[in-house]
């Protein structure tokens, strides 16, 4: 039963946030390896602090991938984000690379063979979620939080906001009535800026990017619009706070509106089900909602290291499904194979497509022509509709289910 009225909040962090910088570098390393060999194995973390990066982890790939290539990719990421500060400059930072070979114990459990299907790269639980609150079937608070920061970053990169820095955070609180978001109750934006800019100037720079990112008439009251609440944000990025890969997993997914299994995405090749199975679960949940079978859908997959088939598959439509959750689980498993190798092949994940995922969320994005964000495609809708139309499921159809909660419905 949905509470009649409540406020829900999600936050996002910009591409220059120290943790997001580390995610970007880790994923850039994944792309270097997959570009050289699509079957490479990569599990890489990055740490960033004043004037320093450390890239550590385990890999298995061609000898053509050198430390110089990895360092170059890291510096390129720092430069592209915009760090040219005295204490953190893409040319001047020290880069320490501590990579070693993948564990043979892990490899023997994961690798497939003539008589063995490829196993999951680790044990764990992964979640996917979709809802009809927004056109891209994402929860509205995280969607708008991302949109604000992306708009600010685009203006900074174009030179329109040249006196803002790369480090930024946003937070959007929405008021829900009967399960539907109706207005913004508060917005918080913190953004790094030049010392010469006043706080009132920063506020007015930020304002149009907030207003234009929200539906018309949704802007909160002036007293609930916070910009740089501490009053100053000149020292930012890794010089202001250390960064580490994998610390923004809720920002990466659904902003707290849905469960997260715990595993981070960035820095991992797609044999790691922390990443690939979470993508597959989102893909499935989004297609279920897009097919009109539910207004909300949560999917959980669980795996054991070295075992190919999921240990469990769980579908919940939170009372919004046209059919029982048990039936929707059966239908889903008829049209989608969640073995790790099949996920990678279906979604074409063995490509260098990961650096772009590091900021503004891994979900709710527009699929790219080269295969990036393939898990956002709606290519299971027809198969789901065809399977559910079979007579054997007719008795499980619910009467009066609420499958439509999109804005403006």
mmCIF file with all atom_site columns, N, CA and C in Angstrom, residues 191-235:
data_model
loop_
_atom_site.group_PDB
_atom_site.id
_atom_site.type_symbol
_atom_site.label_atom_id
_atom_site.label_alt_id
_atom_site.label_comp_id
_atom_site.label_asym_id
_atom_site.label_entity_id
_atom_site.label_seq_id
_atom_site.pdbx_PDB_ins_code
_atom_site.Cartn_x
_atom_site.Cartn_y
_atom_site.Cartn_z
_atom_site.occupancy
_atom_site.B_iso_or_equiv
_atom_site.pdbx_formal_charge
_atom_site.auth_seq_id
_atom_site.auth_comp_id
_atom_site.auth_asym_id
_atom_site.auth_atom_id
_atom_site.pdbx_PDB_model_num
ATOM 1   N N  . UNK A 1 191 ? 28.614 23.475 -5.956  1.00 0.00 ? 191 UNK A N  1
ATOM 2   C CA . UNK A 1 191 ? 29.507 23.445 -7.100  1.00 0.00 ? 191 UNK A CA 1
ATOM 3   C C  . UNK A 1 191 ? 30.777 24.234 -6.830  1.00 0.00 ? 191 UNK A C  1
ATOM 4   N N  . UNK A 1 192 ? 31.872 23.659 -7.217  1.00 0.00 ? 192 UNK A N  1
ATOM 5   C CA . UNK A 1 192 ? 33.172 24.308 -7.097  1.00 0.00 ? 192 UNK A CA 1
ATOM 6   C C  . UNK A 1 192 ? 33.195 25.556 -7.984  1.00 0.00 ? 192 UNK A C  1
ATOM 7   N N  . UNK A 1 193 ? 33.912 26.589 -7.537  1.00 0.00 ? 193 UNK A N  1
ATOM 8   C CA . UNK A 1 193 ? 33.919 27.841 -8.296  1.00 0.00 ? 193 UNK A CA 1
ATOM 9   C C  . UNK A 1 193 ? 35.237 28.578 -8.078  1.00 0.00 ? 193 UNK A C  1
ATOM 10  N N  . UNK A 1 194 ? 35.506 29.536 -8.946  1.00 0.00 ? 194 UNK A N  1
ATOM 11  C CA . UNK A 1 194 ? 36.689 30.376 -8.804  1.00 0.00 ? 194 UNK A CA 1
ATOM 12  C C  . UNK A 1 194 ? 36.548 31.272 -7.581  1.00 0.00 ? 194 UNK A C  1
ATOM 13  N N  . UNK A 1 195 ? 37.681 31.635 -7.009  1.00 0.00 ? 195 UNK A N  1
ATOM 14  C CA . UNK A 1 195 ? 37.672 32.457 -5.800  1.00 0.00 ? 195 UNK A CA 1
ATOM 15  C C  . UNK A 1 195 ? 37.089 33.844 -6.066  1.00 0.00 ? 195 UNK A C  1
ATOM 16  N N  . UNK A 1 196 ? 37.116 34.283 -7.311  1.00 0.00 ? 196 UNK A N  1
ATOM 17  C CA . UNK A 1 196 ? 36.642 35.628 -7.648  1.00 0.00 ? 196 UNK A CA 1
ATOM 18  C C  . UNK A 1 196 ? 35.130 35.737 -7.725  1.00 0.00 ? 196 UNK A C  1
ATOM 19  N N  . UNK A 1 197 ? 34.426 34.605 -7.683  1.00 0.00 ? 197 UNK A N  1
ATOM 20  C CA . UNK A 1 197 ? 32.977 34.616 -7.865  1.00 0.00 ? 197 UNK A CA 1
ATOM 21  C C  . UNK A 1 197 ? 32.265 34.638 -6.520  1.00 0.00 ? 197 UNK A C  1
ATOM 22  N N  . UNK A 1 198 ? 31.290 35.534 -6.377  1.00 0.00 ? 198 UNK A N  1
ATOM 23  C CA . UNK A 1 198 ? 30.536 35.621 -5.124  1.00 0.00 ? 198 UNK A CA 1
ATOM 24  C C  . UNK A 1 198 ? 29.512 34.500 -5.047  1.00 0.00 ? 198 UNK A C  1
ATOM 25  N N  . UNK A 1 199 ? 29.034 34.245 -3.834  1.00 0.00 ? 199 UNK A N  1
ATOM 26  C CA . UNK A 1 199 ? 28.047 33.196 -3.659  1.00 0.00 ? 199 UNK A CA 1
ATOM 27  C C  . UNK A 1 199 ? 26.723 33.541 -4.338  1.00 0.00 ? 199 UNK A C  1
ATOM 28  N N  . UNK A 1 200 ? 26.353 34.805 -4.360  1.00 0.00 ? 200 UNK A N  1
ATOM 29  C CA . UNK A 1 200 ? 25.132 35.197 -5.050  1.00 0.00 ? 200 UNK A CA 1
ATOM 30  C C  . UNK A 1 200 ? 25.271 34.993 -6.549  1.00 0.00 ? 200 UNK A C  1
ATOM 31  N N  . UNK A 1 201 ? 26.457 35.252 -7.080  1.00 0.00 ? 201 UNK A N  1
ATOM 32  C CA . UNK A 1 201 ? 26.694 35.002 -8.509  1.00 0.00 ? 201 UNK A CA 1
ATOM 33  C C  . UNK A 1 201 ? 26.607 33.516 -8.825  1.00 0.00 ? 201 UNK A C  1
ATOM 34  N N  . UNK A 1 202 ? 27.168 32.685 -7.953  1.00 0.00 ? 202 UNK A N  1
ATOM 35  C CA . UNK A 1 202 ? 27.088 31.234 -8.164  1.00 0.00 ? 202 UNK A CA 1
ATOM 36  C C  . UNK A 1 202 ? 25.629 30.792 -8.152  1.00 0.00 ? 202 UNK A C  1
ATOM 37  N N  . UNK A 1 203 ? 24.862 31.331 -7.227  1.00 0.00 ? 203 UNK A N  1
ATOM 38  C CA . UNK A 1 203 ? 23.444 30.970 -7.118  1.00 0.00 ? 203 UNK A CA 1
ATOM 39  C C  . UNK A 1 203 ? 22.706 31.274 -8.419  1.00 0.00 ? 203 UNK A C  1
ATOM 40  N N  . UNK A 1 204 ? 22.964 32.455 -8.982  1.00 0.00 ? 204 UNK A N  1
ATOM 41  C CA . UNK A 1 204 ? 22.263 32.830 -10.211 1.00 0.00 ? 204 UNK A CA 1
ATOM 42  C C  . UNK A 1 204 ? 22.797 32.088 -11.435 1.00 0.00 ? 204 UNK A C  1
ATOM 43  N N  . UNK A 1 205 ? 24.039 31.621 -11.391 1.00 0.00 ? 205 UNK A N  1
ATOM 44  C CA . UNK A 1 205 ? 24.557 30.765 -12.469 1.00 0.00 ? 205 UNK A CA 1
ATOM 45  C C  . UNK A 1 205 ? 23.851 29.412 -12.456 1.00 0.00 ? 205 UNK A C  1
ATOM 46  N N  . UNK A 1 206 ? 23.618 28.906 -11.260 1.00 0.00 ? 206 UNK A N  1
ATOM 47  C CA . UNK A 1 206 ? 23.043 27.575 -11.105 1.00 0.00 ? 206 UNK A CA 1
ATOM 48  C C  . UNK A 1 206 ? 21.544 27.573 -11.389 1.00 0.00 ? 206 UNK A C  1
ATOM 49  N N  . UNK A 1 207 ? 20.851 28.636 -11.016 1.00 0.00 ? 207 UNK A N  1
ATOM 50  C CA . UNK A 1 207 ? 19.389 28.665 -11.058 1.00 0.00 ? 207 UNK A CA 1
ATOM 51  C C  . UNK A 1 207 ? 18.782 28.195 -12.388 1.00 0.00 ? 207 UNK A C  1
ATOM 52  N N  . UNK A 1 208 ? 19.174 28.753 -13.538 1.00 0.00 ? 208 UNK A N  1
ATOM 53  C CA . UNK A 1 208 ? 18.518 28.318 -14.787 1.00 0.00 ? 208 UNK A CA 1
ATOM 54  C C  . UNK A 1 208 ? 18.735 26.846 -15.113 1.00 0.00 ? 208 UNK A C  1
ATOM 55  N N  . UNK A 1 209 ? 19.848 26.288 -14.671 1.00 0.00 ? 209 UNK A N  1
ATOM 56  C CA . UNK A 1 209 ? 20.119 24.880 -14.947 1.00 0.00 ? 209 UNK A CA 1
ATOM 57  C C  . UNK A 1 209 ? 19.229 23.978 -14.094 1.00 0.00 ? 209 UNK A C  1
ATOM 58  N N  . UNK A 1 210 ? 18.849 24.458 -12.927 1.00 0.00 ? 210 UNK A N  1
ATOM 59  C CA . UNK A 1 210 ? 17.886 23.717 -12.111 1.00 0.00 ? 210 UNK A CA 1
ATOM 60  C C  . UNK A 1 210 ? 16.490 23.847 -12.707 1.00 0.00 ? 210 UNK A C  1
ATOM 61  N N  . UNK A 1 211 ? 16.077 25.084 -12.972 1.00 0.00 ? 211 UNK A N  1
ATOM 62  C CA . UNK A 1 211 ? 14.722 25.322 -13.480 1.00 0.00 ? 211 UNK A CA 1
ATOM 63  C C  . UNK A 1 211 ? 14.481 24.605 -14.811 1.00 0.00 ? 211 UNK A C  1
ATOM 64  N N  . UNK A 1 212 ? 15.471 24.628 -15.689 1.00 0.00 ? 212 UNK A N  1
ATOM 65  C CA . UNK A 1 212 ? 15.303 24.005 -17.007 1.00 0.00 ? 212 UNK A CA 1
ATOM 66  C C  . UNK A 1 212 ? 15.364 22.476 -16.967 1.00 0.00 ? 212 UNK A C  1
ATOM 67  N N  . UNK A 1 213 ? 15.890 21.932 -15.877 1.00 0.00 ? 213 UNK A N  1
ATOM 68  C CA . UNK A 1 213 ? 15.974 20.473 -15.742 1.00 0.00 ? 213 UNK A CA 1
ATOM 69  C C  . UNK A 1 213 ? 14.714 19.872 -15.142 1.00 0.00 ? 213 UNK A C  1
ATOM 70  N N  . UNK A 1 214 ? 13.869 20.711 -14.549 1.00 0.00 ? 214 UNK A N  1
ATOM 71  C CA . UNK A 1 214 ? 12.652 20.244 -13.889 1.00 0.00 ? 214 UNK A CA 1
ATOM 72  C C  . UNK A 1 214 ? 11.432 20.475 -14.770 1.00 0.00 ? 214 UNK A C  1
ATOM 73  N N  . UNK A 1 215 ? 10.363 19.717 -14.566 1.00 0.00 ? 215 UNK A N  1
ATOM 74  C CA . UNK A 1 215 ? 9.115  20.000 -15.284 1.00 0.00 ? 215 UNK A CA 1
ATOM 75  C C  . UNK A 1 215 ? 8.632  21.417 -14.987 1.00 0.00 ? 215 UNK A C  1
ATOM 76  N N  . UNK A 1 216 ? 7.929  21.994 -15.922 1.00 0.00 ? 216 UNK A N  1
ATOM 77  C CA . UNK A 1 216 ? 7.438  23.366 -15.779 1.00 0.00 ? 216 UNK A CA 1
ATOM 78  C C  . UNK A 1 216 ? 6.575  23.497 -14.520 1.00 0.00 ? 216 UNK A C  1
ATOM 79  N N  . UNK A 1 217 ? 6.893  24.510 -13.732 1.00 0.00 ? 217 UNK A N  1
ATOM 80  C CA . UNK A 1 217 ? 6.115  24.796 -12.531 1.00 0.00 ? 217 UNK A CA 1
ATOM 81  C C  . UNK A 1 217 ? 6.508  24.003 -11.311 1.00 0.00 ? 217 UNK A C  1
ATOM 82  N N  . UNK A 1 218 ? 7.554  23.181 -11.431 1.00 0.00 ? 218 UNK A N  1
ATOM 83  C CA . UNK A 1 218 ? 7.956  22.324 -10.316 1.00 0.00 ? 218 UNK A CA 1
ATOM 84  C C  . UNK A 1 218 ? 8.994  22.951 -9.389  1.00 0.00 ? 218 UNK A C  1
ATOM 85  N N  . UNK A 1 219 ? 9.596  24.053 -9.765  1.00 0.00 ? 219 UNK A N  1
ATOM 86  C CA . UNK A 1 219 ? 10.667 24.634 -8.964  1.00 0.00 ? 219 UNK A CA 1
ATOM 87  C C  . UNK A 1 219 ? 10.197 24.901 -7.542  1.00 0.00 ? 219 UNK A C  1
ATOM 88  N N  . UNK A 1 220 ? 11.064 24.588 -6.601  1.00 0.00 ? 220 UNK A N  1
ATOM 89  C CA . UNK A 1 220 ? 10.724 24.749 -5.188  1.00 0.00 ? 220 UNK A CA 1
ATOM 90  C C  . UNK A 1 220 ? 10.677 26.223 -4.801  1.00 0.00 ? 220 UNK A C  1
ATOM 91  N N  . UNK A 1 221 ? 10.204 26.491 -3.591  1.00 0.00 ? 221 UNK A N  1
ATOM 92  C CA . UNK A 1 221 ? 10.198 27.857 -3.066  1.00 0.00 ? 221 UNK A CA 1
ATOM 93  C C  . UNK A 1 221 ? 11.632 28.339 -2.880  1.00 0.00 ? 221 UNK A C  1
ATOM 94  N N  . UNK A 1 222 ? 11.815 29.640 -2.936  1.00 0.00 ? 222 UNK A N  1
ATOM 95  C CA . UNK A 1 222 ? 13.152 30.221 -2.854  1.00 0.00 ? 222 UNK A CA 1
ATOM 96  C C  . UNK A 1 222 ? 13.873 29.819 -1.573  1.00 0.00 ? 222 UNK A C  1
ATOM 97  N N  . UNK A 1 223 ? 13.158 29.742 -0.475  1.00 0.00 ? 223 UNK A N  1
ATOM 98  C CA . UNK A 1 223 ? 13.782 29.400 0.800   1.00 0.00 ? 223 UNK A CA 1
ATOM 99  C C  . UNK A 1 223 ? 14.270 27.950 0.839   1.00 0.00 ? 223 UNK A C  1
ATOM 100 N N  . UNK A 1 224 ? 13.767 27.133 -0.099  1.00 0.00 ? 224 UNK A N  1
ATOM 101 C CA . UNK A 1 224 ? 14.145 25.720 -0.151  1.00 0.00 ? 224 UNK A CA 1
ATOM 102 C C  . UNK A 1 224 ? 15.130 25.422 -1.278  1.00 0.00 ? 224 UNK A C  1
ATOM 103 N N  . UNK A 1 225 ? 15.678 26.472 -1.879  1.00 0.00 ? 225 UNK A N  1
ATOM 104 C CA . UNK A 1 225 ? 16.668 26.351 -2.945  1.00 0.00 ? 225 UNK A CA 1
ATOM 105 C C  . UNK A 1 225 ? 18.034 26.699 -2.352  1.00 0.00 ? 225 UNK A C  1
ATOM 106 N N  . UNK A 1 226 ? 18.862 25.674 -2.155  1.00 0.00 ? 226 UNK A N  1
ATOM 107 C CA . UNK A 1 226 ? 20.158 25.841 -1.497  1.00 0.00 ? 226 UNK A CA 1
ATOM 108 C C  . UNK A 1 226 ? 21.283 25.699 -2.532  1.00 0.00 ? 226 UNK A C  1
ATOM 109 N N  . UNK A 1 227 ? 22.169 26.681 -2.577  1.00 0.00 ? 227 UNK A N  1
ATOM 110 C CA . UNK A 1 227 ? 23.356 26.611 -3.436  1.00 0.00 ? 227 UNK A CA 1
ATOM 111 C C  . UNK A 1 227 ? 24.580 26.883 -2.571  1.00 0.00 ? 227 UNK A C  1
ATOM 112 N N  . UNK A 1 228 ? 25.498 25.930 -2.564  1.00 0.00 ? 228 UNK A N  1
ATOM 113 C CA . UNK A 1 228 ? 26.705 26.023 -1.733  1.00 0.00 ? 228 UNK A CA 1
ATOM 114 C C  . UNK A 1 228 ? 26.364 26.438 -0.298  1.00 0.00 ? 228 UNK A C  1
ATOM 115 N N  . UNK A 1 229 ? 25.649 25.576 0.422   1.00 0.00 ? 229 UNK A N  1
ATOM 116 C CA . UNK A 1 229 ? 25.205 25.937 1.770   1.00 0.00 ? 229 UNK A CA 1
ATOM 117 C C  . UNK A 1 229 ? 26.326 26.311 2.730   1.00 0.00 ? 229 UNK A C  1
ATOM 118 N N  . UNK A 1 230 ? 27.564 25.815 2.500   1.00 0.00 ? 230 UNK A N  1
ATOM 119 C CA . UNK A 1 230 ? 28.666 26.207 3.393   1.00 0.00 ? 230 UNK A CA 1
ATOM 120 C C  . UNK A 1 230 ? 29.135 27.634 3.119   1.00 0.00 ? 230 UNK A C  1
ATOM 121 N N  . UNK A 1 231 ? 28.748 28.198 1.981   1.00 0.00 ? 231 UNK A N  1
ATOM 122 C CA . UNK A 1 231 ? 29.112 29.571 1.662   1.00 0.00 ? 231 UNK A CA 1
ATOM 123 C C  . UNK A 1 231 ? 30.325 29.724 0.776   1.00 0.00 ? 231 UNK A C  1
ATOM 124 N N  . UNK A 1 232 ? 31.068 28.643 0.534   1.00 0.00 ? 232 UNK A N  1
ATOM 125 C CA . UNK A 1 232 ? 32.268 28.746 -0.297  1.00 0.00 ? 232 UNK A CA 1
ATOM 126 C C  . UNK A 1 232 ? 32.699 27.335 -0.695  1.00 0.00 ? 232 UNK A C  1
ATOM 127 N N  . UNK A 1 233 ? 33.086 27.188 -1.985  1.00 0.00 ? 233 UNK A N  1
ATOM 128 C CA . UNK A 1 233 ? 33.517 25.881 -2.486  1.00 0.00 ? 233 UNK A CA 1
ATOM 129 C C  . UNK A 1 233 ? 34.589 26.118 -3.556  1.00 0.00 ? 233 UNK A C  1
ATOM 130 N N  . UNK A 1 234 ? 35.733 26.585 -3.108  1.00 0.00 ? 234 UNK A N  1
ATOM 131 C CA . UNK A 1 234 ? 36.844 26.864 -4.016  1.00 0.00 ? 234 UNK A CA 1
ATOM 132 C C  . UNK A 1 234 ? 37.772 25.668 -4.116  1.00 0.00 ? 234 UNK A C  1
ATOM 133 N N  . UNK A 1 235 ? 38.131 25.087 -2.975  1.00 0.00 ? 235 UNK A N  1
ATOM 134 C CA . UNK A 1 235 ? 38.994 23.900 -2.957  1.00 0.00 ? 235 UNK A CA 1
ATOM 135 C C  . UNK A 1 235 ? 38.119 22.679 -3.167  1.00 0.00 ? 235 UNK A C  1
#
